[in-house]
Short mmCIF file of C-alpha atoms in Angstrom, two decimals:
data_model
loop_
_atom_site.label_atom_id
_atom_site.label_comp_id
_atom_site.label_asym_id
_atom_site.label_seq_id
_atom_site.Cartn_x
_atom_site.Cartn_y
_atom_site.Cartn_z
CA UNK A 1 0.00 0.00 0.00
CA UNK A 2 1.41 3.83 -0.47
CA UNK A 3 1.26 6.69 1.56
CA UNK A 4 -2.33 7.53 3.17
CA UNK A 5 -1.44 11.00 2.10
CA UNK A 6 -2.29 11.09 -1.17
CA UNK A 7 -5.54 10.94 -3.17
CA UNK A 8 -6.94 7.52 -4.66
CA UNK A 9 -9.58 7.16 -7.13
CA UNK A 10 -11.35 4.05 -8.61
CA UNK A 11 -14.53 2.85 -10.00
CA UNK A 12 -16.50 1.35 -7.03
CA UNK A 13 -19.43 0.00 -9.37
CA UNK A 14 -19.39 -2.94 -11.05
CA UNK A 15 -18.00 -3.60 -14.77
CA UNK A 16 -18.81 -1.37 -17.78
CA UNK A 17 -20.95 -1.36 -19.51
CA UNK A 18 -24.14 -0.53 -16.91
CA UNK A 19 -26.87 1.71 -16.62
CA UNK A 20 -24.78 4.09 -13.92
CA UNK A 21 -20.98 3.62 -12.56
CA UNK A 22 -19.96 5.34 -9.34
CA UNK A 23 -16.29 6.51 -8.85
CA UNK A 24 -15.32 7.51 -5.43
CA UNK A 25 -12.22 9.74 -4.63
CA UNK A 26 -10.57 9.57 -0.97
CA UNK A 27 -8.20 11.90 0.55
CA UNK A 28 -6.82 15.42 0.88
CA UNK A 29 -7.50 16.32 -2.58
CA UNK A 30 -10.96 15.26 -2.85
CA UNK A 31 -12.11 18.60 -2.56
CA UNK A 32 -10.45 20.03 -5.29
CA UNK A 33 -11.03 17.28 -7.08
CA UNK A 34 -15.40 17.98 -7.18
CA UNK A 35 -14.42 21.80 -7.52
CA UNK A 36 -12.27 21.06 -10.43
CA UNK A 37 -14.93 18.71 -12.62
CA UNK A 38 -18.00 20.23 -11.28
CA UNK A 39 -17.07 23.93 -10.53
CA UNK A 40 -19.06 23.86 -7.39
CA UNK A 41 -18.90 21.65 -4.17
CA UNK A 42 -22.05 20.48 -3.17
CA UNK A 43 -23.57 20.56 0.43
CA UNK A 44 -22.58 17.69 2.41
CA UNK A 45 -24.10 14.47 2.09
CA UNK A 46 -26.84 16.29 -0.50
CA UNK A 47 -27.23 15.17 -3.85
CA UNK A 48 -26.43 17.63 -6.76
CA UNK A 49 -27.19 17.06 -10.49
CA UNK A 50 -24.73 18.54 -12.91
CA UNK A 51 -22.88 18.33 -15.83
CA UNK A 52 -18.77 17.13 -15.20
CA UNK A 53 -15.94 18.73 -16.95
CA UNK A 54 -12.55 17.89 -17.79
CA UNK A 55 -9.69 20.33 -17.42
CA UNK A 56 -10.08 21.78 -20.98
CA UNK A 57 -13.89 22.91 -19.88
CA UNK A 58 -15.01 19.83 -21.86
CA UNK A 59 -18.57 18.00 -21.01
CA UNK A 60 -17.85 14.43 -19.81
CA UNK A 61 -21.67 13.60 -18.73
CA UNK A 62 -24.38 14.44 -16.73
CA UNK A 63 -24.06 13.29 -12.90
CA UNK A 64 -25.25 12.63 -9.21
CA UNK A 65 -22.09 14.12 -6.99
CA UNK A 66 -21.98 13.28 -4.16
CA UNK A 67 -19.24 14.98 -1.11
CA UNK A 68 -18.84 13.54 2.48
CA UNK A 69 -16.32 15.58 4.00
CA UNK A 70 -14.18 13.84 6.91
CA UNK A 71 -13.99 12.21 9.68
CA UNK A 72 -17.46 11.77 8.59
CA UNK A 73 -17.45 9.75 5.68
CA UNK A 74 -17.03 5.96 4.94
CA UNK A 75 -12.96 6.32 4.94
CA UNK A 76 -12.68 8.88 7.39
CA UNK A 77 -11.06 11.16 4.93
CA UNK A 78 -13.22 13.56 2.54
CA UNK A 79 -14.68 11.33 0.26
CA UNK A 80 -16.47 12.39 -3.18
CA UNK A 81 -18.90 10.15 -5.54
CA UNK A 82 -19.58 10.56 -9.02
CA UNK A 83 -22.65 9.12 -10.32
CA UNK A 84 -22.21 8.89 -13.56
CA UNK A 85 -23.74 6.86 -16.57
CA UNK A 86 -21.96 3.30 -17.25
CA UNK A 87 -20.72 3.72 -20.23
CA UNK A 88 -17.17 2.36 -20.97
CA UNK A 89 -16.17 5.79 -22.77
CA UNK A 90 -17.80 7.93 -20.25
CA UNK A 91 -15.72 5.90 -17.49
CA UNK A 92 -12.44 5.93 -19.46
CA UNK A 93 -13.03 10.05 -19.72
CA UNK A 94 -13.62 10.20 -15.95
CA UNK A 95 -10.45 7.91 -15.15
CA UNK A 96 -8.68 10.71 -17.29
CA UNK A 97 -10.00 13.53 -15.56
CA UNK A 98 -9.31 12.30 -12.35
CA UNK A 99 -5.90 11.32 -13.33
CA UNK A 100 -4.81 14.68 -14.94
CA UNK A 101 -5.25 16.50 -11.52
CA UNK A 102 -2.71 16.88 -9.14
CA UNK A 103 -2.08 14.54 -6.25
CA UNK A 104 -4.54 11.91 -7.94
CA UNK A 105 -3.55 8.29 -8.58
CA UNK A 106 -5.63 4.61 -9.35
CA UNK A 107 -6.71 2.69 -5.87
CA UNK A 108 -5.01 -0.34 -4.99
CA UNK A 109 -7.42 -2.96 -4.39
CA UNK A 110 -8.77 -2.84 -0.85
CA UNK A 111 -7.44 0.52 -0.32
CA UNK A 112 -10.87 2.28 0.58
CA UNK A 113 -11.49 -0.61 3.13
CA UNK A 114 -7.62 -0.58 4.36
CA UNK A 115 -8.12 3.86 5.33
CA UNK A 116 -11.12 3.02 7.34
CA UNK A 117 -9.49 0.74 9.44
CA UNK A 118 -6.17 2.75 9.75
CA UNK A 119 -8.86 5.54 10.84
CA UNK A 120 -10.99 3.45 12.92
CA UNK A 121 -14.05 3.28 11.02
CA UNK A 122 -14.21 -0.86 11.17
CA UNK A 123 -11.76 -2.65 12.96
CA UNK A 124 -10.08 -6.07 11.13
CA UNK A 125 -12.68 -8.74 11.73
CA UNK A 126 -15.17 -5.78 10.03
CA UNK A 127 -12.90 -5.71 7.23
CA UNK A 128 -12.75 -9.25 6.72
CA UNK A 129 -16.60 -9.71 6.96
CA UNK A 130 -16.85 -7.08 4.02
CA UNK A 131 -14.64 -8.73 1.85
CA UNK A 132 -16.90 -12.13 2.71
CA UNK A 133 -19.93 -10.31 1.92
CA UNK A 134 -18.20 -9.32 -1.30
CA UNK A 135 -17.51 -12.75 -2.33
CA UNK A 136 -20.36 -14.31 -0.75
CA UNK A 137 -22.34 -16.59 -3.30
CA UNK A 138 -25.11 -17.93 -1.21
CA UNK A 139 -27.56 -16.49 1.24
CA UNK A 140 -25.66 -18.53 4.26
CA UNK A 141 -22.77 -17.51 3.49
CA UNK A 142 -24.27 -13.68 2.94
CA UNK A 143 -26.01 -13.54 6.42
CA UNK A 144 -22.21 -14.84 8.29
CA UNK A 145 -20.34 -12.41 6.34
CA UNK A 146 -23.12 -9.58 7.77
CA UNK A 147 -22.33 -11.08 11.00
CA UNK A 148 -18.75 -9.58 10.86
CA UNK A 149 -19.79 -7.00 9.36
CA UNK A 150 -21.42 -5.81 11.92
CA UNK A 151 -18.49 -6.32 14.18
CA UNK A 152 -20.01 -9.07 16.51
CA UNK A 153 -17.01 -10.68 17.08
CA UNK A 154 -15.06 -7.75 16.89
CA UNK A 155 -16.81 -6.40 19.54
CA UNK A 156 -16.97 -10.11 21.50
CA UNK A 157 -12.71 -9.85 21.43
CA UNK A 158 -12.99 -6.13 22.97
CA UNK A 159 -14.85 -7.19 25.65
CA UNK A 160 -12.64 -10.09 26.55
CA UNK A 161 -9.32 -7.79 26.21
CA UNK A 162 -11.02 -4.80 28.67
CA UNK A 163 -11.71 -7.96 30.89
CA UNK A 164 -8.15 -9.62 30.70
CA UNK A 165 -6.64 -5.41 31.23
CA UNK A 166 -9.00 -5.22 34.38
CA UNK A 167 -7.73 -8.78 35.62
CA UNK A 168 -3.85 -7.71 34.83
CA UNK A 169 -4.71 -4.52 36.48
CA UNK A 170 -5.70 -6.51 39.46
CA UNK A 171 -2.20 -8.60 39.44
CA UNK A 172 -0.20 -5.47 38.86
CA UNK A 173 -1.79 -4.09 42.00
CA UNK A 174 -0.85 -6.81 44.10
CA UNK A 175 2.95 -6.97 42.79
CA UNK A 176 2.83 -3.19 43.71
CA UNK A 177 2.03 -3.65 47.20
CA UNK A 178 3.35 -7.07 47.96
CA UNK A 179 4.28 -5.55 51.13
CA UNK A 180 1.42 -5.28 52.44
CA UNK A 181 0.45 -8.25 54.10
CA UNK A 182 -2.42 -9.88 52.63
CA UNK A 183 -3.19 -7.56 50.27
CA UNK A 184 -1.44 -9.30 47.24
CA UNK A 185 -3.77 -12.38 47.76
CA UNK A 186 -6.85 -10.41 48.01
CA UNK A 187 -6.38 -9.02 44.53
CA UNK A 188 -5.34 -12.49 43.03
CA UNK A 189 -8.35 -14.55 43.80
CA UNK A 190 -10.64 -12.01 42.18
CA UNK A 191 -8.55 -11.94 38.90
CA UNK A 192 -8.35 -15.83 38.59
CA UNK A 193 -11.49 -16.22 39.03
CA UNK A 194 -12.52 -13.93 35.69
CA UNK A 195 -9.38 -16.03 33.97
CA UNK A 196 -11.35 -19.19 34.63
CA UNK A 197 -14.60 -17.61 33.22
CA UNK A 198 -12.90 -16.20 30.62
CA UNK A 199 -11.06 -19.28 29.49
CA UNK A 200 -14.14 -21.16 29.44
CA UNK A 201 -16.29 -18.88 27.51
CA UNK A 202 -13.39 -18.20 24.64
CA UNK A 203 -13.20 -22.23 24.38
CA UNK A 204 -17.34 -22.42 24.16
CA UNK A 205 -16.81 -20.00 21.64
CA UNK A 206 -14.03 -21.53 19.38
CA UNK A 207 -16.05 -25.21 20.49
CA UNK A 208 -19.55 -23.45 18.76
CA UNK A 209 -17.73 -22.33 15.98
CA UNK A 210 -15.60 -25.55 14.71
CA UNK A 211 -17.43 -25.50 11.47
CA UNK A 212 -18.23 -21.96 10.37
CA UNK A 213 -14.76 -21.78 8.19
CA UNK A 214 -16.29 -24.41 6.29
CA UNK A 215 -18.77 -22.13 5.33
CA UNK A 216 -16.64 -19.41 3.87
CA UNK A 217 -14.98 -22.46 1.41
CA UNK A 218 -18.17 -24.37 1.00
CA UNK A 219 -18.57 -28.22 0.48
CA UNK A 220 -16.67 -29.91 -2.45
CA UNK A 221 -18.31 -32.99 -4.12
CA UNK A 222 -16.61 -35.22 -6.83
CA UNK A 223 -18.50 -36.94 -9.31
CA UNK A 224 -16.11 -40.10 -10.49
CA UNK A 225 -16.49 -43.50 -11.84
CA UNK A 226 -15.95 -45.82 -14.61
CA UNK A 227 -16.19 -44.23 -17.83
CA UNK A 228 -19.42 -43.76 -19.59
CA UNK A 229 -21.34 -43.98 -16.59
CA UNK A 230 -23.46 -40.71 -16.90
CA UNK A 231 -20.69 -38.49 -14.69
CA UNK A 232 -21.16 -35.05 -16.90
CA UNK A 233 -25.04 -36.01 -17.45
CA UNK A 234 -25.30 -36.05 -13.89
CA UNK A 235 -23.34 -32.88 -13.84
CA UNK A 236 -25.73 -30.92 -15.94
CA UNK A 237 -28.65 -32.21 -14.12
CA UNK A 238 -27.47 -30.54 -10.80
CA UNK A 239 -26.38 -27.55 -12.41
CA UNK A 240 -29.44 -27.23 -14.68
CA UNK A 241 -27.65 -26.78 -17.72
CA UNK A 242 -25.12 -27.94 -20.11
CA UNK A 243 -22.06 -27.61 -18.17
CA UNK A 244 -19.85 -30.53 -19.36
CA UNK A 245 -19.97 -32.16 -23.02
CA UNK A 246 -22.03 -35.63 -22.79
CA UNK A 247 -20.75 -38.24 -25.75
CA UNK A 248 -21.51 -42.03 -25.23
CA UNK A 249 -17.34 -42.15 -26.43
CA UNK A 250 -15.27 -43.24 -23.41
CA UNK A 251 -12.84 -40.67 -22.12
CA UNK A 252 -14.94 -37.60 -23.66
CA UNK A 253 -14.10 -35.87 -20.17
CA UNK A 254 -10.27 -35.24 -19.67
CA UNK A 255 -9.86 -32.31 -17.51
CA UNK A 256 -11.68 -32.10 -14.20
CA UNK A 257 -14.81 -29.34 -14.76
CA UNK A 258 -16.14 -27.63 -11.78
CA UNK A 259 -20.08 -26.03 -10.87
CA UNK A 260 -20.99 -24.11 -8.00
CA UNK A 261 -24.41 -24.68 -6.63
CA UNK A 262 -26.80 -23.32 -3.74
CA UNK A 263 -28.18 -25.46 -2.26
CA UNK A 264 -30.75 -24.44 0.01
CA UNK A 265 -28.48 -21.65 0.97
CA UNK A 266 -25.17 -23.50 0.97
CA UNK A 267 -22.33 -23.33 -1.17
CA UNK A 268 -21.40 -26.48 -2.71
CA UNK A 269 -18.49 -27.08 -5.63
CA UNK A 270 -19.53 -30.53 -7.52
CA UNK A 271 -16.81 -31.69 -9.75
CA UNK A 272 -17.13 -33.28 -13.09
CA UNK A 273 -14.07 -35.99 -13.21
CA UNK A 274 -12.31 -38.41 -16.25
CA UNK A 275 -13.98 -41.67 -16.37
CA UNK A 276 -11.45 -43.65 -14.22
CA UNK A 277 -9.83 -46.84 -16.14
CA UNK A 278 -6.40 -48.45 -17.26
CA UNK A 279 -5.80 -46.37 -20.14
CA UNK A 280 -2.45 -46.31 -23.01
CA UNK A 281 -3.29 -42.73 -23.97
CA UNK A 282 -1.40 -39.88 -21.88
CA UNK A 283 -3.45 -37.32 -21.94
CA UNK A 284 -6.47 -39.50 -20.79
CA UNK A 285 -4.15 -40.76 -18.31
CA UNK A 286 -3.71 -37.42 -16.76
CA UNK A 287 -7.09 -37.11 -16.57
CA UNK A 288 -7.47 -40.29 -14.79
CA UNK A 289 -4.31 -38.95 -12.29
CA UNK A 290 -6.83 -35.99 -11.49
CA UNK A 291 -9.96 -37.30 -11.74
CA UNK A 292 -8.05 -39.38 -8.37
CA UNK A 293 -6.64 -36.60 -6.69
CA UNK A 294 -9.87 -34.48 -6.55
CA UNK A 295 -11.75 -37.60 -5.39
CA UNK A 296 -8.97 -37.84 -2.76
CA UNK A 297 -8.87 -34.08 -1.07
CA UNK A 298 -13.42 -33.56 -1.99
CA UNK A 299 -15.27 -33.69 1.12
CA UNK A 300 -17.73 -36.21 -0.63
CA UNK A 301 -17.16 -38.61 -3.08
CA UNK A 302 -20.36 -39.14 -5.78
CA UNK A 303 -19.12 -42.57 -7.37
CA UNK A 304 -21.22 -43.22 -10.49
CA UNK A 305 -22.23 -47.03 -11.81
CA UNK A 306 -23.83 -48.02 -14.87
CA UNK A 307 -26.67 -49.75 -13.34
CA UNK A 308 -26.86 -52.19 -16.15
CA UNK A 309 -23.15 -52.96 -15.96
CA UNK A 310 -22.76 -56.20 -14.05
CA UNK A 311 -18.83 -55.72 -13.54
CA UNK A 312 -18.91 -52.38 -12.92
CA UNK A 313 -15.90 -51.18 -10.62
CA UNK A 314 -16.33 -49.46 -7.19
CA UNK A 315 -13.77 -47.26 -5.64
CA UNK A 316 -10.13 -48.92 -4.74
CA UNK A 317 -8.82 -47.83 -0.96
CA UNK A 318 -11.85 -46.19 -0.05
CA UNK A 319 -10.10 -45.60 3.45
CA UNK A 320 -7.69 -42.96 1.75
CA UNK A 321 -11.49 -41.21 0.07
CA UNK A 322 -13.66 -38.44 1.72
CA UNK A 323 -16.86 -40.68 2.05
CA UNK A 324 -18.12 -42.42 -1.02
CA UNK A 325 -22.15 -42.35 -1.94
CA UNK A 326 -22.23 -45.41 -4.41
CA UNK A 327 -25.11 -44.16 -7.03
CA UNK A 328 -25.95 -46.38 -9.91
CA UNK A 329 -27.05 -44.49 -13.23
CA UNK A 330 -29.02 -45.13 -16.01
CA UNK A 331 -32.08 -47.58 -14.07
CA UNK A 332 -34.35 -46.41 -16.65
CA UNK A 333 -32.14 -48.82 -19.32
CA UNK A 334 -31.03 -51.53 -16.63
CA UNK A 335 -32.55 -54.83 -16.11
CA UNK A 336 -32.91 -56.51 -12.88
CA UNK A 337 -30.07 -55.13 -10.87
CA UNK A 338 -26.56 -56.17 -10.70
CA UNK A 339 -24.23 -57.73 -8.79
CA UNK A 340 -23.10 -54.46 -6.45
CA UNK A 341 -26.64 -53.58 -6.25
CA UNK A 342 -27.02 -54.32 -2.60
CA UNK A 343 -24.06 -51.43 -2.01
CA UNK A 344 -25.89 -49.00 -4.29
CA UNK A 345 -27.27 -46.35 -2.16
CA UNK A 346 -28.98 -44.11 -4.87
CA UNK A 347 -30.57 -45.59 -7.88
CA UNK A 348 -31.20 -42.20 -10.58
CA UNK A 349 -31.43 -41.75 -14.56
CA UNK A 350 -29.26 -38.95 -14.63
CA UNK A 351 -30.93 -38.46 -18.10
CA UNK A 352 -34.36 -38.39 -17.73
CA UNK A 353 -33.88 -37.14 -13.76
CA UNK A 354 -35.26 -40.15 -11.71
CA UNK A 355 -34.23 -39.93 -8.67
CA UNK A 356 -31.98 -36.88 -8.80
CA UNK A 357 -34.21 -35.09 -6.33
CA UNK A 358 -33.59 -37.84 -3.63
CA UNK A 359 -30.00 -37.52 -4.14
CA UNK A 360 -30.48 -33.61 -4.11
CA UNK A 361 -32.36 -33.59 -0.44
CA UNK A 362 -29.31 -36.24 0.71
CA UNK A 363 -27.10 -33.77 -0.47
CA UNK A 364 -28.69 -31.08 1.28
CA UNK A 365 -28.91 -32.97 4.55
CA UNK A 366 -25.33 -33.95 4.33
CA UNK A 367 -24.13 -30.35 4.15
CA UNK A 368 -26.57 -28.97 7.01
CA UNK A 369 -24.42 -32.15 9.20
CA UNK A 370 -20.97 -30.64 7.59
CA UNK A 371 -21.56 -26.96 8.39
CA UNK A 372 -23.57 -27.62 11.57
CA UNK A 373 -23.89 -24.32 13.19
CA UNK A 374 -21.48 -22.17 11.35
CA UNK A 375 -23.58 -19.89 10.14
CA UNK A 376 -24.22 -18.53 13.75
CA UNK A 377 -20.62 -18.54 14.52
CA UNK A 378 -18.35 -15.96 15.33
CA UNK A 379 -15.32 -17.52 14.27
CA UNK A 380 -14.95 -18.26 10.10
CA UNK A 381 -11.01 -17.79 9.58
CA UNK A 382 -8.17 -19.70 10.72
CA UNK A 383 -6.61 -16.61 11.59
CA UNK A 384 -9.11 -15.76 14.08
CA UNK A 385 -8.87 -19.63 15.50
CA UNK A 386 -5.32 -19.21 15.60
CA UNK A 387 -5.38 -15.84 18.11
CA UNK A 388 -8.15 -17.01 20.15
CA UNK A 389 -6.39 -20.51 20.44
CA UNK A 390 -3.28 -18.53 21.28
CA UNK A 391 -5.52 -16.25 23.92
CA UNK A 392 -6.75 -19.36 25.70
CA UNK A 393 -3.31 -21.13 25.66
CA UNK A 394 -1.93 -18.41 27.34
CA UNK A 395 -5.10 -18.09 29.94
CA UNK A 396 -4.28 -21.51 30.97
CA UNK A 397 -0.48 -20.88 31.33
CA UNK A 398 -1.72 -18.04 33.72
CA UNK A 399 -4.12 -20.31 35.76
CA UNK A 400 -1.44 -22.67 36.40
CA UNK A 401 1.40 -20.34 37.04
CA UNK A 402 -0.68 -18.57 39.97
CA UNK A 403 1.51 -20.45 42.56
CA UNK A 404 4.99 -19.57 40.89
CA UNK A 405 4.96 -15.97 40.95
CA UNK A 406 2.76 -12.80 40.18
CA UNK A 407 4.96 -11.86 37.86
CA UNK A 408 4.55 -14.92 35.48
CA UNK A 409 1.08 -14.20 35.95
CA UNK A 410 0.80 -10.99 34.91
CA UNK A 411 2.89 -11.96 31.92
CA UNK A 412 0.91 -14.41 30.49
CA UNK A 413 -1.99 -12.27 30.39
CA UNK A 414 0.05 -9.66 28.43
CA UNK A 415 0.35 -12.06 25.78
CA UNK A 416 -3.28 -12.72 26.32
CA UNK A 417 -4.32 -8.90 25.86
CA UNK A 418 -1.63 -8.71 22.64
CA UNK A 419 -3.23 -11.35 21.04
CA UNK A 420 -6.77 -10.28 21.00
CA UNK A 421 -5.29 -6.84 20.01
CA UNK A 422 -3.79 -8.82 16.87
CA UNK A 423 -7.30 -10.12 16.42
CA UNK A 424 -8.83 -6.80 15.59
CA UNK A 425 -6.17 -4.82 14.54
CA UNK A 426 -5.34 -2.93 17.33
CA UNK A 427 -1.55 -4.15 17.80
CA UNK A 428 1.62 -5.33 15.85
CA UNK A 429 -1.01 -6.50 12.63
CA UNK A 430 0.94 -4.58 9.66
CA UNK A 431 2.55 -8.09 8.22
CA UNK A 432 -0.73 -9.47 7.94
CA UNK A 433 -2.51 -6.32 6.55
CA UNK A 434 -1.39 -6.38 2.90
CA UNK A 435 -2.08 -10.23 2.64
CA UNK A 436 -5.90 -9.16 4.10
CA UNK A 437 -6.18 -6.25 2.00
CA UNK A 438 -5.18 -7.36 -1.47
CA UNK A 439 -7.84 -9.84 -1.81
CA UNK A 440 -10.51 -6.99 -2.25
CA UNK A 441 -11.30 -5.49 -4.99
CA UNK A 442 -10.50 -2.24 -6.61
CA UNK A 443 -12.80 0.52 -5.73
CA UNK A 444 -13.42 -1.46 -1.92
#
């Protein structure tokens, strides 16, 4: 990221072409940068309708300006929007505009987002939860990412820290007047006690929220099998619409094709794999190597029969597999059955959709049992498991270390207090800001 100092511009709209585009501007030069394409600033946080210039006096469009002078804006800084039509030429003579005048320069992505927490509009886990919402592709995942949003767990993590400072306080007072008699052990038991609560209700916490990272990724399901058994007919079925090429050729499918469903408000991946067979022709064979591999590291494992195949082949090592649903395909064409029908657990036609909606509720029930409760969660990044692991760990240390010295004590809870300042920003977080920050997008 560069200097805070200077002016950043970006479109903050989606892609051209659209009905209207908003550019925002951020920063010192904001100001000038409404008087200089609209020759009058507008009352705060009032709409005004005019026509933009560039520099030469030239129309660029009609448009809805917007100014929010600071600290009272979204970034904290004085903060202009242009509401302009969405027009790839209108936005290219707006980027040009803005770019000619002094002190300007492009956002980096995230950059909006990254001034309003260096000026304490949101704090990290706030930042985080808007980039979630941004990339959120199902209502579950939508209504988590709101959760952070809304700084719930920032919030949570500020309450525990004020709690740990008021228990150090406590500790530091007794070390202060150890000479006092008694005193030292009357502040002591009063602080271990809110360690012990404290410990307990950061481990409910992380205990409640096992699953909710889960959500964030969503559930990855492989379709494989022997070739020809239905795998892309299935595919397009779930994704309701031709999504994979379906050939009655063996080894039509060579590369691994992905979909990404909701279903009933979760995010599931389901993943289109080569038909799986000994096979002399490389390229086939590297399909086969990945159609194994994504089998191996999906969460479930679809494996597709020909129902009227009698020696149809079911998954090898099925220890080293995510679990494995054994569906046989195609019942509408089979006879009476085979001779793995009593392992079968689904019995569809793929091609005329019997079945499918069975397999579609199973699906659905198996993902409410693999995200259990995450959507309520506070926790949905490693990195926050990680510091409130780190917070408990050190918690414990200070429960046991009572006996061996206040000073122990009170140090353990300093690591305690830093690491739920790492959690939402407060302290020593600047490695970990441009890896948070970069995954936004320009104009957030």
């Amino acid at each position: 990221m560069q200097s805070s100092d200077q002016t950043i511009f970006a479109l903050s709209s989606g892609r051209a072409p659209s009905a209207i585009a908003i550019l925002r501007v951020s920063g010192p030069q904001a100001r000038m940068a409404v008087e200089r394409l609209c020759g009058k600033l507008p009352s705060p946080r009032f709409a005004r309708f005019t026509t933009l210039r560039d520099l030469d006096g030239s129309a660029i469009d009609e448009s809805v300006t917007l100014w929010f002078p600071g600290p009272h804006s979204a970034t904290g800084e004085d903060v202009a929007e242009f509401h302009v039509h969405g027009g790839r030429a209108v936005i290219a003579a707006m980027f040009d505009a803005l770019g000619a005048i002094d002190g300007l320069r492009p956002a980096e992505p995230g950059e909006f987002t990254r001034r309003a927490f260096e000026n304490g509009k949101l704090d990290l886990t706030e930042a985080e939860g808007l980039d979630d919402l941004i990339h959120a592709d199902t209502d579950r995942q939508r209504r988590q990412a709101l959760r952070h949003l809304k700084g719930l767990l920032g919030a949570k993590a500020e309450t525990w820290r004020q709690q740990i400072i008021e228990a150090s306080a406590l500790i530091e007072a007794g070390i202060d007047f150890s000479d006092e008699g008694d005193v030292s052990e009357e502040l002591i038991a009063p602080a271990l006690k809110k360690i012990a609560a404290l410990k307990s209700e950061i481990e409910e916490t992380l205990y409640l929220s096992a699953q909710s990272e889960r959500l964030r990724e969503g559930l990855t399901v492989a379709i494989a099998g022997p070739p020809n058994a239905g795998k892309s007919t299935l595919l397009n079925r779930l994704a309701r619409r031709e999504a994979a090429i379906v050939s009655p050729h063996a080894g039509t499918t060579r590369d691994v094709i992905e979909v990404h469903l909701d279903l009933d408000g979760y995010p599931v991946t389901v993943i289109d794999t080569a038909g799986v067979r000994e096979t002399h022709d490389p390229v086939e064979q590297e399909g086969v190597r990945r159609a194994r591999d994504r089998a191996r590291t999906s969460d479930l494992v679809l494996w597709l029969v020909d129902a009227s195949d009698r020696g149809a082949t079911l998954p090898e090592n099925e220890d080293d597999h995510a679990p494995v649903w054994i569906v046989r395909n195609k019942v509408d064409l089979a006879g009476d059955g085979n001779a793995n029908a009593a392992r079968a657990q689904f019995d569809i036609s793929a091609s005329r959709g019997d079945g499918v909606s069975e397999l579609m509720a199973a699906l659905v029930s198996y993902a409410q049992d693999y995200f259990g409760s995450g959507e309520m969660a506070l926790v949905s990044r490693a990195r926050h498991r990680t510091l409130l692991r780190e917070t408990v760990e050190a918690l414990d240390r200070a429960g046991r270390s009572a006996d061996k010295g206040d000073e122990l004590l009170a140090e353990e809870l300093r690591i305690a207090i830093h690491s739920l300042g790492r959690l939402t920003g407060r302290v020593d977080v600047e490695d970990i800001l441009d890896v948070i920050f970069r995954e936004f997008c320009i104009g957030k």
